[in-house]
Amino acid sequence: MSTNRTYNITLLSDISMQSKLFKDSLERGIELEVRLVSLSDLEAEGNANTTMLGDYVLIDFNYLNDSNFETYNQARLAANINAKEIVINCPKDVASSQLFKWRNLVGVFYVEDDISLLLKGMEKVMQDEMWLSRKVAQDYIEHFRCANTVTTSQVYANLTKREKEIMRLLGHGASNLQIADELFVSENTVKTHLHNIFKKINAKNRLQALLWANNNIALEERV
């Protein structure tokens, strides 16, 4: 496969023999360089001015869970690029809701898909098409359509003014330290507020809180 444009492509996965072999196969197929990046690489990058994320980011479904997703999300926001996200090694029976955390999803490939199918899908994706099953596409569109029309729930209305401020900043992707700086409080104070917020909305972590916000906070209150 050859393309008329040059893209920066990132494979977000653990650094292993298997991932390196996959990277090599992908590079041969799409005739473009692929950068293999781990979560440790993203964490080490920290506050650097450069980014390891490219125009397209392939994410191993099993590599990112709810707890370490925030590392990727912070790197994506810091990069200030609208990277298109492609999930690979996805279980065939995965619930569509587990894919909603990817805000710019353009492709999903399953564990049983072979390299030839992946290359075919990548070709479509790099032609500005999408590679999603009909069900995933419908569920994904419906989720974000509803997110833009939700009304504010009573649970959110009952949060304190400071808790609402923190939820708004959380929705913008701010880290605990960034929230602390914005509100002129200590990072420990932010952590305490987040603990109380999570308890009130029955969320276990930041990702669950973000998903809750999509379904319980009107769009005009999130900006």
XYZ file of C-alpha atoms in Angstrom:
223
model
C 0.000 0.000 0.000
C 1.346 3.411 -0.891
C -0.002 6.809 0.099
C 0.361 10.244 -1.400
C 0.924 11.807 1.993
C 3.367 11.209 4.813
C 1.771 10.495 8.168
C 3.229 10.145 11.645
C 1.994 6.851 13.033
C 2.329 5.676 16.630
C 1.808 2.163 17.985
C 0.993 2.380 21.697
C 1.899 -0.967 23.225
C 4.369 -2.700 25.491
C 7.888 -3.049 24.110
C 8.166 -6.751 23.341
C 9.257 -9.112 20.591
C 5.635 -9.516 19.522
C 4.978 -5.774 19.290
C 8.233 -5.222 17.383
C 7.318 -7.932 14.877
C 3.873 -6.403 14.467
C 5.450 -2.961 13.961
C 7.738 -4.365 11.240
C 4.821 -6.059 9.454
C 2.768 -2.882 9.617
C 5.602 -0.754 8.228
C 6.075 -3.103 5.290
C 2.366 -3.103 4.556
C 1.639 0.622 4.730
C 5.109 1.682 3.551
C 5.400 4.244 6.346
C 7.458 4.394 9.518
C 5.668 3.381 12.706
C 6.890 4.572 16.094
C 6.531 2.028 18.913
C 5.767 3.836 22.179
C 5.004 2.495 25.658
C 3.236 4.158 28.580
C 6.616 4.405 30.284
C 7.860 6.408 27.305
C 4.919 8.797 27.626
C 5.500 9.201 31.357
C 9.226 9.795 30.836
C 8.468 12.424 28.220
C 6.721 14.423 30.935
C 6.794 18.139 30.265
C 8.914 17.929 27.115
C 7.865 20.157 24.250
C 7.895 17.293 21.767
C 5.296 14.572 21.478
C 5.507 10.873 20.796
C 1.966 10.712 19.440
C 1.422 11.014 15.707
C -1.422 11.734 13.297
C -2.670 8.186 13.863
C -2.357 6.254 17.124
C -2.846 2.491 17.166
C -3.726 1.343 20.681
C -3.550 -2.229 21.927
C -6.942 -2.729 23.613
C -5.504 -4.806 26.462
C -2.610 -2.432 27.070
C -4.646 0.507 28.353
C -7.072 -0.005 31.228
C -9.131 2.505 33.190
C -6.326 3.242 35.650
C -3.528 3.966 33.158
C -5.692 5.562 30.465
C -5.062 8.946 32.083
C -1.359 8.782 31.161
C -2.291 8.509 27.491
C -5.035 11.112 27.765
C -2.688 13.683 29.293
C -0.115 13.064 26.549
C -2.815 13.446 23.879
C -3.989 16.741 25.337
C -0.436 18.039 25.754
C 0.310 17.199 22.113
C -2.521 19.512 21.046
C -3.125 17.442 17.926
C -6.326 15.751 16.856
C -4.801 12.284 16.540
C -7.070 9.674 14.981
C -7.363 6.630 17.230
C -7.351 3.009 16.076
C -7.924 0.180 18.552
C -6.336 -3.207 17.820
C -6.616 -6.640 19.498
C -10.161 -5.826 20.550
C -12.326 -8.737 21.836
C -15.065 -9.555 19.342
C -17.761 -9.377 22.027
C -16.596 -6.071 23.520
C -19.385 -3.760 24.624
C -19.488 -0.583 22.550
C -19.466 1.433 25.785
C -15.883 0.286 26.415
C -14.835 2.165 23.273
C -16.461 5.484 24.138
C -13.342 6.733 25.956
C -11.654 7.074 22.553
C -12.897 10.487 21.478
C -11.556 10.319 17.915
C -12.071 6.643 17.099
C -11.753 5.811 13.401
C -10.968 2.093 13.416
C -11.416 -1.087 15.454
C -9.618 -4.352 14.703
C -10.339 -7.579 16.550
C -8.091 -10.285 17.985
C -8.994 -12.708 15.199
C -8.263 -10.227 12.389
C -5.153 -11.061 10.369
C -2.546 -8.612 9.124
C -4.017 -8.461 5.615
C -7.383 -7.302 6.961
C -5.677 -4.760 9.190
C -3.712 -3.368 6.242
C -6.904 -3.140 4.189
C -8.583 -1.261 7.014
C -5.585 1.023 7.522
C -5.702 1.952 3.855
C -9.340 3.018 4.249
C -8.612 4.917 7.465
C -5.757 6.819 5.827
C -8.159 7.794 3.048
C -10.269 9.561 5.706
C -12.768 6.700 5.949
C -13.690 4.711 9.057
C -13.206 1.026 9.809
C -15.949 0.238 12.304
C -18.666 -2.375 12.420
C -22.141 -1.016 11.779
C -23.151 -1.612 15.403
C -20.084 0.089 16.889
C -20.496 3.050 14.530
C -24.180 3.449 15.402
C -23.575 3.108 19.160
C -20.617 5.493 19.043
C -22.516 8.189 17.154
C -25.580 7.794 19.369
C -23.487 8.093 22.529
C -21.928 11.406 21.549
C -25.179 12.697 20.079
C -26.867 12.062 23.420
C -23.900 13.579 25.258
C -24.653 16.859 23.501
C -28.336 16.808 24.449
C -28.260 15.607 28.072
C -29.748 17.687 30.840
C -27.951 18.209 34.121
C -28.780 15.565 36.715
C -29.765 16.335 40.299
C -26.634 14.584 41.551
C -24.457 17.106 39.726
C -26.676 19.982 40.844
C -26.091 18.892 44.450
C -22.295 19.096 44.157
C -20.652 22.071 45.835
C -19.488 25.027 43.754
C -15.859 23.949 44.170
C -16.660 20.345 43.207
C -18.381 21.591 40.040
C -15.312 23.683 39.186
C -13.124 20.613 39.573
C -15.460 18.493 37.437
C -15.338 21.145 34.697
C -11.528 21.212 34.742
C -11.446 17.417 34.871
C -13.560 17.365 31.732
C -10.999 19.573 30.004
C -8.308 16.983 30.752
C -6.550 18.911 33.515
C -4.241 16.997 35.857
C -4.493 17.301 39.650
C -1.587 19.754 39.640
C -3.152 21.842 36.867
C -6.462 21.942 38.754
C -4.620 23.011 41.914
C -2.861 25.830 40.058
C -6.090 27.001 38.429
C -8.001 27.092 41.730
C -5.077 28.272 43.894
C -5.287 25.299 46.246
C -2.914 22.470 47.133
C -2.774 19.247 45.159
C -3.806 17.356 48.303
C -6.927 19.516 48.514
C -7.771 18.598 44.921
C -7.317 14.901 45.724
C -9.669 15.250 48.692
C -12.303 16.953 46.544
C -11.955 14.284 43.843
C -12.379 11.545 46.446
C -15.603 13.179 47.623
C -16.822 13.708 44.047
C -16.133 10.090 43.073
C -18.054 8.927 46.129
C -21.055 11.128 45.310
C -21.256 10.066 41.653
C -20.279 6.435 42.333
C -17.130 6.550 40.188
C -13.943 4.624 40.910
C -11.536 6.742 38.881
C -11.160 9.762 36.591
C -12.233 7.891 33.466
C -15.487 6.733 35.042
C -16.052 10.297 36.239
C -15.602 11.612 32.684
C -18.053 9.057 31.295
C -20.501 9.964 34.063
C -20.146 13.640 33.160
C -21.073 12.912 29.522
C -24.395 11.471 30.667
C -25.203 13.788 33.569
C -23.930 17.285 32.805
C -25.428 19.520 30.122
C -22.922 20.603 27.486
C -23.215 24.305 28.335
C -22.145 23.571 31.925
C -18.999 21.722 30.822
C -17.383 24.594 28.918
